[in-house]
Short mmCIF file of C-alpha atoms and ligand atoms in Angstrom, two decimals:
data_model
loop_
_atom_site.label_atom_id
_atom_site.label_comp_id
_atom_site.label_asym_id
_atom_site.label_seq_id
_atom_site.Cartn_x
_atom_site.Cartn_y
_atom_site.Cartn_z
CA UNK A 29 -3.73 21.91 -8.81
CA UNK A 30 -1.69 25.07 -9.11
CA UNK A 31 -2.93 28.42 -10.30
CA UNK A 32 -1.05 28.20 -13.60
CA UNK A 33 -2.84 25.13 -14.92
CA UNK A 34 -6.23 26.24 -13.70
CA UNK A 35 -8.90 25.04 -16.16
CA UNK A 36 -10.47 28.48 -16.10
CA UNK A 37 -9.56 30.69 -19.07
CA UNK A 38 -8.30 34.23 -18.45
CA UNK A 39 -11.51 35.80 -19.70
CA UNK A 40 -14.41 34.71 -21.86
CA UNK A 41 -13.55 35.10 -25.55
CA UNK A 42 -15.70 37.33 -27.75
CA UNK A 43 -18.82 38.97 -26.36
CA UNK A 44 -19.25 37.52 -22.90
CA UNK A 45 -22.29 35.49 -22.05
CA UNK A 46 -25.33 37.39 -20.73
CA UNK A 47 -23.79 40.79 -21.67
CA UNK A 48 -27.25 42.10 -22.66
CA UNK A 49 -28.68 41.00 -19.31
CA UNK A 50 -25.91 42.64 -17.26
CA UNK A 51 -26.32 45.87 -19.22
CA UNK A 52 -30.08 45.92 -18.64
CA UNK A 53 -29.77 44.97 -14.96
CA UNK A 54 -27.43 47.93 -14.39
CA UNK A 55 -29.69 50.26 -16.41
CA UNK A 56 -32.73 49.14 -14.37
CA UNK A 57 -30.89 49.57 -11.05
CA UNK A 58 -31.11 45.86 -10.16
CA UNK A 59 -27.34 45.99 -9.82
CA UNK A 60 -25.55 49.07 -8.54
CA UNK A 61 -24.89 51.11 -5.43
CA UNK A 62 -28.35 50.51 -4.00
CA UNK A 63 -28.07 46.77 -4.56
CA UNK A 64 -24.44 45.73 -4.91
CA UNK A 65 -24.96 41.98 -5.48
CA UNK A 66 -27.75 39.90 -7.00
CA UNK A 67 -28.39 36.51 -8.56
CA UNK A 68 -29.93 36.07 -12.01
CA UNK A 69 -31.70 33.08 -13.57
CA UNK A 70 -32.18 32.54 -17.30
CA UNK A 71 -35.76 31.24 -17.51
CA UNK A 72 -35.52 30.57 -21.28
CA UNK A 73 -32.36 28.58 -20.56
CA UNK A 74 -34.08 26.59 -17.81
CA UNK A 75 -36.89 25.61 -20.20
CA UNK A 76 -34.33 24.61 -22.85
CA UNK A 77 -32.35 22.53 -20.34
CA UNK A 78 -35.47 20.67 -19.19
CA UNK A 79 -36.43 19.97 -22.80
CA UNK A 80 -32.91 18.66 -23.49
CA UNK A 81 -33.14 16.38 -20.45
CA UNK A 82 -36.48 15.03 -21.60
CA UNK A 83 -35.21 14.48 -25.16
CA UNK A 84 -32.10 12.71 -23.92
CA UNK A 85 -34.13 9.90 -22.34
CA UNK A 86 -36.00 7.45 -24.53
CA UNK A 87 -39.74 8.08 -24.68
CA UNK A 88 -40.98 5.62 -22.07
CA UNK A 89 -44.39 6.13 -20.48
CA UNK A 90 -43.41 6.14 -16.81
CA UNK A 91 -40.29 8.30 -16.60
CA UNK A 92 -40.45 10.97 -13.88
CA UNK A 93 -37.75 13.63 -14.03
CA UNK A 94 -37.52 15.35 -10.65
CA UNK A 95 -35.45 18.42 -9.81
CA UNK A 96 -33.26 18.23 -6.69
CA UNK A 97 -34.67 21.16 -4.69
CA UNK A 98 -31.43 21.86 -2.84
CA UNK A 99 -29.80 22.96 -6.11
CA UNK A 100 -32.15 25.98 -6.31
CA UNK A 101 -34.45 26.15 -3.30
CA UNK A 102 -36.53 29.08 -4.55
CA UNK A 103 -40.31 28.73 -4.87
CA UNK A 104 -40.66 30.57 -8.23
CA UNK A 105 -37.87 28.45 -9.74
CA UNK A 106 -39.51 25.26 -8.46
CA UNK A 107 -42.87 26.43 -9.83
CA UNK A 108 -41.27 27.10 -13.24
CA UNK A 109 -39.86 23.56 -13.20
CA UNK A 110 -43.27 22.16 -12.19
CA UNK A 111 -44.78 24.05 -15.13
CA UNK A 112 -42.14 22.40 -17.35
CA UNK A 113 -43.57 19.04 -16.22
CA UNK A 114 -40.89 18.11 -13.71
CA UNK A 115 -41.29 16.50 -10.29
CA UNK A 116 -39.23 17.46 -7.24
CA UNK A 117 -36.68 15.65 -5.08
CA UNK A 118 -36.60 16.95 -1.50
CA UNK A 119 -34.29 16.15 1.38
CA UNK A 120 -35.65 18.03 4.40
CA UNK A 121 -38.96 19.22 5.88
CA UNK A 122 -38.17 22.71 4.54
CA UNK A 123 -37.60 21.46 1.00
CA UNK A 124 -40.82 19.43 1.16
CA UNK A 125 -42.68 22.57 2.21
CA UNK A 126 -41.17 24.55 -0.69
CA UNK A 127 -42.09 21.80 -3.17
CA UNK A 128 -45.70 21.80 -1.96
CA UNK A 129 -45.85 25.61 -2.06
CA UNK A 130 -44.45 25.48 -5.59
CA UNK A 131 -47.41 23.31 -6.58
CA UNK A 132 -45.86 19.91 -7.27
CA UNK A 133 -48.48 17.15 -6.89
CA UNK A 134 -47.37 14.97 -3.92
CA UNK A 135 -47.13 11.95 -6.24
CA UNK A 136 -44.41 13.80 -8.19
CA UNK A 137 -42.33 14.50 -5.06
CA UNK A 138 -39.59 12.15 -3.82
CA UNK A 139 -38.35 12.42 -0.22
CA UNK A 140 -34.68 11.49 0.23
CA UNK A 141 -33.74 13.14 3.57
CA UNK A 142 -30.76 11.32 5.07
CA UNK A 143 -32.07 11.62 8.66
CA UNK A 144 -35.86 11.51 8.36
CA UNK A 145 -37.73 12.04 11.61
CA UNK A 146 -40.84 9.96 12.40
CA UNK A 147 -42.90 13.09 11.89
CA UNK A 148 -41.36 13.66 8.45
CA UNK A 149 -42.08 10.07 7.39
CA UNK A 150 -45.63 10.26 8.72
CA UNK A 151 -46.34 13.44 6.76
CA UNK A 152 -44.86 12.06 3.52
CA UNK A 153 -46.91 8.86 3.84
CA UNK A 154 -50.07 10.83 4.56
CA UNK A 155 -49.52 13.07 1.53
CA UNK A 156 -48.59 10.28 -0.85
CA UNK A 157 -45.06 11.58 -1.39
CA UNK A 158 -42.61 8.89 -2.52
CA UNK A 159 -40.04 7.98 0.12
CA UNK A 160 -36.63 6.40 -0.37
CA UNK A 161 -35.47 4.83 2.88
CA UNK A 162 -31.79 5.36 3.54
CA UNK A 163 -31.26 2.30 5.77
CA UNK A 164 -32.84 -0.87 7.16
CA UNK A 165 -33.57 0.99 10.40
CA UNK A 166 -35.59 3.49 8.44
CA UNK A 167 -37.48 0.67 6.72
CA UNK A 168 -38.40 -0.59 10.18
CA UNK A 169 -39.75 2.86 11.05
CA UNK A 170 -41.82 2.81 7.88
CA UNK A 171 -43.12 -0.66 8.93
CA UNK A 172 -44.47 1.02 12.07
CA UNK A 173 -45.80 4.20 10.52
CA UNK A 174 -47.24 3.05 7.22
CA UNK A 175 -51.02 2.79 7.00
CA UNK A 176 -52.67 0.42 4.54
CA UNK A 177 -54.18 3.23 2.50
CA UNK A 178 -50.91 5.12 1.90
CA UNK A 179 -50.31 5.62 -1.81
CA UNK A 180 -46.64 6.60 -1.41
CA UNK A 181 -44.20 4.73 -3.61
CA UNK A 182 -41.58 3.33 -1.25
CA UNK A 183 -38.00 2.58 -2.11
CA UNK A 184 -34.63 1.75 -0.61
CA UNK A 185 -31.47 3.69 -1.32
CA UNK A 186 -28.37 1.64 -2.00
CA UNK A 187 -24.75 2.65 -2.29
CA UNK A 188 -23.08 0.65 -5.06
CA UNK A 189 -19.67 1.65 -3.59
CA UNK A 190 -18.11 2.14 -7.01
CA UNK A 191 -15.73 4.77 -5.62
CA UNK A 192 -15.36 8.51 -5.65
CA UNK A 193 -14.42 11.25 -8.05
CA UNK A 194 -11.97 14.12 -7.70
CA UNK A 195 -13.93 15.89 -4.92
CA UNK A 196 -14.12 13.77 -1.78
CA UNK A 197 -16.95 15.80 -0.20
CA UNK A 198 -19.12 15.34 -3.31
CA UNK A 199 -18.60 11.61 -3.82
CA UNK A 200 -21.63 9.64 -2.65
CA UNK A 201 -20.58 6.13 -3.69
CA UNK A 202 -17.35 5.62 -1.76
CA UNK A 203 -16.96 2.57 0.50
CA UNK A 204 -17.69 4.58 3.64
CA UNK A 205 -20.25 7.08 2.29
CA UNK A 206 -23.01 7.91 4.75
CA UNK A 207 -25.72 7.35 2.13
CA UNK A 208 -27.83 4.26 1.51
CA UNK A 209 -27.20 0.59 2.19
CA UNK A 210 -23.56 -0.21 1.37
CA UNK A 211 -24.08 -3.00 -1.16
CA UNK A 212 -20.67 -4.62 -1.02
CA UNK A 213 -20.50 -4.91 2.74
CA UNK A 214 -20.72 -8.45 3.96
CA UNK A 215 -24.27 -9.79 3.93
CA UNK A 216 -25.73 -6.51 2.67
CA UNK A 217 -26.96 -7.83 -0.67
CA UNK A 218 -28.78 -10.74 0.94
CA UNK A 219 -30.26 -8.39 3.50
CA UNK A 220 -31.59 -6.13 0.74
CA UNK A 221 -33.23 -9.08 -1.03
CA UNK A 222 -34.73 -10.15 2.31
CA UNK A 223 -36.05 -6.64 2.96
CA UNK A 224 -37.94 -6.76 -0.34
CA UNK A 225 -39.14 -10.31 0.31
CA UNK A 226 -40.65 -9.26 3.63
CA UNK A 227 -42.29 -6.08 2.34
CA UNK A 228 -44.63 -6.33 -0.63
CA UNK A 229 -45.02 -2.55 -0.58
CA UNK A 230 -41.31 -1.95 -1.18
CA UNK A 231 -41.11 -1.51 -4.96
CA UNK A 232 -38.29 0.91 -5.80
CA UNK A 233 -34.50 0.90 -5.74
CA UNK A 234 -32.71 4.24 -5.46
CA UNK A 235 -29.10 5.23 -6.02
CA UNK A 236 -27.53 8.66 -6.40
CA UNK A 237 -23.95 8.33 -7.59
CA UNK A 238 -22.04 11.56 -8.01
CA UNK A 239 -21.74 14.43 -8.07
CA UNK A 240 -19.36 17.09 -9.35
CA UNK A 241 -15.95 15.59 -10.09
CA UNK A 242 -17.22 12.07 -10.89
CA UNK A 243 -16.60 10.66 -14.39
CA UNK A 244 -19.68 9.50 -16.35
CA UNK A 245 -18.47 5.89 -16.55
CA UNK A 246 -18.22 5.71 -12.76
CA UNK A 247 -21.75 7.03 -12.31
CA UNK A 248 -23.09 4.69 -15.01
CA UNK A 249 -21.36 1.72 -13.37
CA UNK A 250 -23.10 2.53 -10.09
CA UNK A 251 -26.50 2.69 -11.78
CA UNK A 252 -25.78 -0.55 -13.67
CA UNK A 253 -25.13 -2.30 -10.34
CA UNK A 254 -28.40 -0.96 -8.99
CA UNK A 255 -30.21 -2.30 -12.08
CA UNK A 256 -28.55 -5.70 -11.65
CA UNK A 257 -29.70 -5.76 -8.03
CA UNK A 258 -33.28 -5.05 -9.16
CA UNK A 259 -33.01 -8.00 -11.55
CA UNK A 260 -31.67 -10.18 -8.74
CA UNK A 261 -34.51 -9.22 -6.37
CA UNK A 262 -37.18 -9.83 -9.02
CA UNK A 263 -35.53 -13.10 -10.06
CA UNK A 264 -35.34 -14.28 -6.49
CA UNK A 265 -39.00 -13.38 -5.77
CA UNK A 266 -40.12 -14.74 -9.16
CA UNK A 267 -42.23 -11.63 -9.66
CA UNK A 268 -41.53 -8.06 -10.64
CA UNK A 269 -41.47 -6.61 -7.14
CA UNK A 270 -39.08 -3.79 -8.08
CA UNK A 271 -41.10 -1.80 -10.61
CA UNK A 272 -39.13 1.45 -10.67
CA UNK A 273 -35.51 2.53 -10.41
CA UNK A 274 -34.60 6.01 -9.18
CA UNK A 275 -31.21 6.73 -10.73
CA UNK A 276 -30.62 9.99 -8.81
CA UNK A 277 -28.79 12.96 -10.29
CA UNK A 278 -25.15 13.88 -10.02
CA UNK A 279 -24.24 14.76 -13.60
CA UNK A 280 -21.12 16.96 -13.35
CA UNK A 281 -21.07 20.44 -14.89
CA UNK A 282 -18.36 22.05 -17.03
CA UNK A 283 -17.30 25.26 -15.28
CA UNK A 284 -14.49 26.05 -17.76
CA UNK A 285 -16.46 27.49 -20.69
CA UNK A 286 -19.96 27.98 -22.14
CA UNK A 287 -20.41 24.49 -23.53
CA UNK A 288 -22.71 21.96 -21.86
CA UNK A 289 -20.58 18.84 -21.42
CA UNK A 290 -21.23 16.16 -20.54
CA UNK A 291 -24.84 16.51 -21.72
CA UNK A 292 -27.76 14.48 -20.41
CA UNK A 293 -27.65 12.70 -23.79
CA UNK A 294 -24.00 11.74 -23.14
CA UNK A 295 -25.08 10.35 -19.79
CA UNK A 296 -27.91 8.31 -21.31
CA UNK A 297 -25.43 6.91 -23.85
CA UNK A 298 -23.13 5.86 -20.99
CA UNK A 299 -26.09 4.27 -19.17
CA UNK A 300 -27.15 2.38 -22.32
CA UNK A 301 -23.64 1.02 -22.59
CA UNK A 302 -23.45 -0.02 -18.92
CA UNK A 303 -27.04 -1.22 -18.39
CA UNK A 304 -28.95 -1.70 -21.67
CA UNK A 305 -31.89 -3.34 -19.87
CA UNK A 306 -32.60 -0.13 -17.96
CA UNK A 307 -34.40 1.25 -20.99
CA UNK A 308 -36.34 -1.79 -22.21
CA UNK A 309 -39.54 -0.58 -20.57
CA UNK A 310 -39.77 -3.04 -17.68
CA UNK A 311 -38.80 -0.42 -15.14
CA UNK A 312 -40.27 3.01 -14.63
CA UNK A 313 -37.42 5.48 -14.23
CA UNK A 314 -37.02 8.42 -11.86
CA UNK A 315 -34.21 10.96 -12.18
CA UNK A 316 -33.11 13.67 -9.70
CA UNK A 317 -30.86 16.14 -11.52
CA UNK A 318 -29.98 19.46 -9.91
CA UNK A 319 -26.70 21.12 -10.88
CA UNK A 320 -26.77 19.94 -14.51
CA UNK A 321 -30.15 21.67 -15.05
CA UNK A 322 -29.51 24.99 -13.34
CA UNK A 323 -25.78 25.80 -13.01
CA UNK A 324 -25.32 27.28 -16.46
CA UNK A 325 -28.65 29.06 -16.32
CA UNK A 326 -27.64 31.53 -13.64
CA UNK A 327 -25.00 34.05 -12.68
CA UNK A 328 -24.08 36.40 -9.86
CA UNK A 329 -23.50 40.08 -10.60
CA UNK A 330 -21.59 42.22 -8.09
CA UNK A 331 -20.35 45.78 -7.78
CA UNK A 332 -16.63 46.51 -7.40
CA UNK A 333 -16.62 48.72 -4.28
CA UNK A 334 -12.86 49.40 -4.12
CA UNK A 335 -9.58 48.23 -5.59
CA UNK A 336 -6.19 48.11 -3.89
CA UNK A 337 -2.68 46.77 -4.32
CA UNK A 338 -1.11 44.45 -1.76
CA UNK A 339 2.25 42.73 -2.09
CA UNK A 340 2.32 43.52 -5.79
CA UNK A 341 -1.12 42.01 -6.40
CA UNK A 342 -4.15 44.01 -7.54
CA UNK A 343 -7.27 43.15 -5.57
CA UNK A 344 -10.84 44.06 -6.52
CA UNK A 345 -13.08 44.21 -3.44
CA UNK A 346 -16.55 43.20 -4.61
CA UNK A 347 -19.81 42.24 -2.92
CA UNK A 348 -19.70 38.61 -4.08
CA UNK A 349 -17.74 36.47 -1.66
CA UNK A 350 -18.15 33.47 0.58
CA UNK A 351 -21.73 34.46 1.50
CA UNK A 352 -22.84 33.56 -2.02
CA UNK A 353 -19.95 31.46 -3.41
CA UNK A 354 -19.13 29.46 -0.28
CA UNK A 355 -17.74 26.33 -1.91
CA UNK A 356 -15.55 28.29 -4.31
CA UNK A 357 -14.02 30.36 -1.53
CA UNK A 358 -13.23 27.36 0.67
CA UNK A 359 -12.24 24.94 -2.12
CA UNK A 360 -11.05 27.17 -4.98
CA UNK A 361 -9.36 24.35 -6.88
CA UNK A 362 -12.39 22.05 -6.77
CA UNK A 363 -14.92 24.79 -7.56
CA UNK A 364 -13.23 27.40 -9.80
CA UNK A 365 -15.59 29.93 -11.39
CA UNK A 366 -15.24 32.01 -14.54
CA UNK A 367 -15.32 35.73 -13.85
CA UNK A 368 -16.47 38.36 -16.34
CA UNK A 369 -15.49 42.05 -16.06
CA UNK A 370 -17.99 44.80 -16.89
CA UNK A 371 -17.74 48.59 -16.77
CA UNK A 372 -19.88 50.97 -14.70
CA UNK A 373 -22.61 50.91 -17.38
CA UNK A 374 -22.63 47.12 -17.44
CA UNK A 375 -20.79 46.85 -20.77
CA UNK A 376 -18.07 44.22 -21.25
CA UNK A 377 -14.87 45.80 -19.93
CA UNK A 378 -12.15 46.47 -22.46
CA UNK A 379 -8.49 47.33 -22.03
CA UNK A 380 -5.28 45.51 -21.29
CA UNK A 381 -5.42 42.46 -19.07
CA UNK A 382 -4.15 42.65 -15.54
CA UNK A 383 -3.66 39.87 -13.00
CA UNK A 384 -6.20 40.49 -10.23
CA UNK A 385 -7.74 38.80 -7.21
CA UNK A 386 -11.51 39.05 -7.00
CA UNK A 387 -12.33 39.32 -3.30
CA UNK A 388 -15.63 39.42 -1.41
CA UNK A 389 -17.08 41.42 1.51
CA UNK A 390 -16.57 38.86 4.30
CA UNK A 391 -14.19 39.52 7.20
CA UNK A 392 -11.70 36.72 6.71
CA UNK A 393 -8.58 36.64 4.58
CA UNK A 394 -9.59 33.74 2.37
CA UNK A 395 -12.73 35.46 1.10
CA UNK A 396 -11.49 35.48 -2.50
CA UNK A 397 -13.60 33.99 -5.33
CA UNK A 398 -10.83 34.07 -7.96
CA UNK A 399 -7.07 34.18 -7.41
CA UNK A 400 -4.65 35.78 -9.87
CA UNK A 401 -7.15 36.03 -12.72
CA UNK A 402 -6.24 37.97 -15.90
CA UNK A 403 -9.05 40.42 -16.58
CA UNK A 404 -9.37 43.96 -17.93
CA UNK A 405 -8.38 46.29 -15.08
CA UNK A 406 -11.32 46.66 -12.71
CA UNK A 407 -12.09 50.04 -11.08
CA UNK A 408 -14.45 51.28 -8.42
CA UNK A 409 -18.00 51.22 -9.78
CA UNK A 410 -17.35 48.41 -12.29
CA UNK A 411 -19.09 45.04 -12.05
CA UNK A 412 -17.98 41.42 -12.00
CA UNK A 413 -20.04 38.44 -13.07
CA UNK A 414 -19.55 34.94 -11.64
CA UNK A 415 -20.73 32.50 -14.29
CA UNK A 416 -22.35 29.07 -13.93
CA UNK A 417 -23.72 29.90 -10.48
CA UNK A 418 -27.37 29.01 -11.14
CA UNK A 419 -27.22 25.97 -8.80
CA UNK A 420 -26.04 25.88 -5.17
CA UNK A 421 -24.67 29.47 -5.14
CA UNK A 422 -26.95 32.52 -4.69
CA UNK A 423 -29.91 30.25 -3.94
CA UNK A 424 -28.19 28.89 -0.82
CA UNK A 425 -26.35 31.82 0.76
CA UNK A 426 -24.32 31.63 3.94
CA UNK A 427 -25.28 34.01 6.77
CA UNK A 428 -21.67 34.84 7.75
CA UNK A 429 -21.02 38.42 8.92
CA UNK A 430 -24.79 39.00 8.97
CA UNK A 431 -24.57 39.72 5.25
CA UNK A 432 -28.04 39.81 3.70
CA UNK A 433 -29.32 37.13 1.36
CA UNK A 434 -28.95 38.71 -2.08
CA UNK A 435 -31.94 39.44 -4.29
CA UNK A 436 -32.60 37.02 -7.13
CA UNK A 437 -34.22 37.85 -10.47
CA UNK A 438 -35.36 35.70 -13.33
CA UNK A 439 -34.94 37.05 -16.84
CA UNK A 440 -36.24 36.26 -20.29
CA UNK A 441 -35.29 37.63 -23.67
CA UNK A 442 -38.80 36.86 -24.86
CA UNK A 443 -39.89 36.05 -28.37
CA UNK A 444 -38.70 38.22 -31.23
CA UNK A 445 -35.78 39.77 -29.35
CA UNK A 446 -37.86 42.46 -27.60
CA UNK A 447 -35.18 42.93 -25.02
CA UNK A 448 -34.48 41.53 -21.59
CA UNK A 449 -37.34 41.43 -19.08
CA UNK A 450 -36.84 40.73 -15.37
CA UNK A 451 -39.10 39.24 -12.70
CA UNK A 452 -38.40 39.10 -8.96
CA UNK A 453 -37.62 35.66 -7.50
CA UNK A 454 -36.46 36.58 -3.97
CA UNK A 455 -36.13 40.04 -2.41
CA UNK A 456 -32.84 41.06 -0.88
CA UNK A 457 -32.90 40.45 2.87
CA UNK A 458 -33.60 43.61 4.87
CA UNK A 459 -31.69 44.71 7.97
CA UNK A 460 -34.94 44.25 9.95
CA UNK A 461 -35.05 40.65 8.78
CA UNK A 462 -31.41 40.09 9.77
CA UNK A 463 -32.13 41.46 13.26
CA UNK A 464 -35.27 39.31 13.55
CA UNK A 465 -33.42 36.17 12.53
CA UNK A 466 -30.66 37.02 14.98
CA UNK A 467 -32.91 36.75 18.04
CA UNK A 468 -34.20 40.32 18.28
CA UNK A 469 -37.43 39.03 19.87
CA UNK A 470 -35.34 37.55 22.71
CA UNK A 471 -33.01 40.53 23.12
CA UNK A 472 -33.39 40.62 26.94
CA UNK A 473 -33.54 36.90 27.55
CA UNK A 474 -29.90 36.36 28.59
CA UNK A 475 -29.50 39.46 30.73
CA UNK A 476 -32.70 38.45 32.57
CA UNK A 477 -31.73 34.81 32.94
CA UNK A 478 -30.43 34.24 36.48
CA UNK A 479 -30.88 37.90 37.37
CA UNK A 480 -33.45 36.93 40.04
CA UNK A 481 -31.14 34.32 41.56
CA UNK A 482 -28.24 36.81 41.68
CA UNK A 483 -30.43 39.41 43.37
CA UNK A 484 -31.54 36.69 45.85
CA UNK A 485 -27.93 35.72 46.60
CA UNK A 486 -26.99 39.27 47.57
CA UNK A 487 -29.53 39.42 50.36
C1 PLP B 514 -27.97 16.46 -4.23
C2 PLP B 514 -28.77 15.30 -4.69
C3 PLP B 514 -29.22 15.23 -6.01
C4 PLP B 514 -28.83 16.25 -7.06
O1 PLP B 514 -27.46 16.23 -7.32
P1 PLP B 514 -26.83 17.11 -8.51
O2 PLP B 514 -25.39 16.85 -8.43
O3 PLP B 514 -27.19 18.53 -8.22
O4 PLP B 514 -27.46 16.63 -9.78
C5 PLP B 514 -30.02 14.16 -6.38
N1 PLP B 514 -30.35 13.19 -5.48
C6 PLP B 514 -29.92 13.22 -4.21
C7 PLP B 514 -30.33 12.14 -3.29
C8 PLP B 514 -29.12 14.26 -3.78
O5 PLP B 514 -28.67 14.28 -2.51
#
């Protein structure tokens, strides 16, 4: 993809999204010289997105919508989602800890780590957290570790191998993907049926086909194959052994404008088309959406520290770069972001458009979040906003250059338009914290190591 046919428009038309929030954040000092970059989460928007997800699925008694914790691994966000009635999908001991701290009941947590340790499995089984095994080897570990009184729902992840989308690194259902049991490999299907035959406690099939860059029909085809496998297992065992299907997440997000497309309702329509039986009530459903719930409900705001011209190109040096928009900086064509320009008071910038690069604070040349973007001319003290960054951006910063994790705030416009109110979600990382996490407690350990031996050798 070249810069000229980038799907990202030059600048948002009309009054840019979240203009009232940016204005208030600047007025309140949440964004400015003291704090040059921060993440913001629209809590009203999160509630609306969860309601839309719930409404998109038919009202069946046993549907559990979980949120994929890695998409926004922040305890207050997870607690908000728990309060909205969601469960939580976790993929590491750290994410499990966050989900428990957020208050999810263990029965509403699903553990999908790709490389679960014995200790991790033991803890999940003791708590009653659902576990999806990623391989037959892992099933054998569960054979060893499972106690009779464990109430964990246990499943097996399969890879329907329906192929990938436009982003290789985000495609989970390719022939050689590292995830799940590769269904079309020789003998795999029979082995899956056997695994269920041998284990009466194995009752769930799991697939996560996606994510960003995958067309809906491809994802739906993968889920349809998983459903057909459940039917085959139950047919072969002449009993309904598989009682639930975890269809994963992976709905792609539109980063080109404000509209939500595809919607969760579009996805359900595609699933109905591909696997009508999925919704006839015989199977309890679990979902694991992340990006599609949070991406459009968050943005990054950053101060323009300087501007310069280089080789005929205007560059705005801001505080939002690879530390908070890592994927976009390294794969700008796969992960383009819309950028909004705001003046020093946080008002939408006006004035003639100018082609500019929006660069970040990291010490490497490629630290540019938007190349050759037409925006009103940015000046020192102005602000930029990176839209659609509510999932996988400021919540998962990169520690490059010892840049601090940015602060995160939730906001609500409240009922009756009383104005924007903010609440802290994560404090900005302090310099003391950076030093501590960089081994300060062991400052002398390397200079001391071997010092005795060297002294001995000189005698
Ligand atoms: C990442 C992940 C998800 C969420 O994916 P999104 O694209 O954010 O919806 C769900 N399930 C599993 C197993 C994942 O790894």
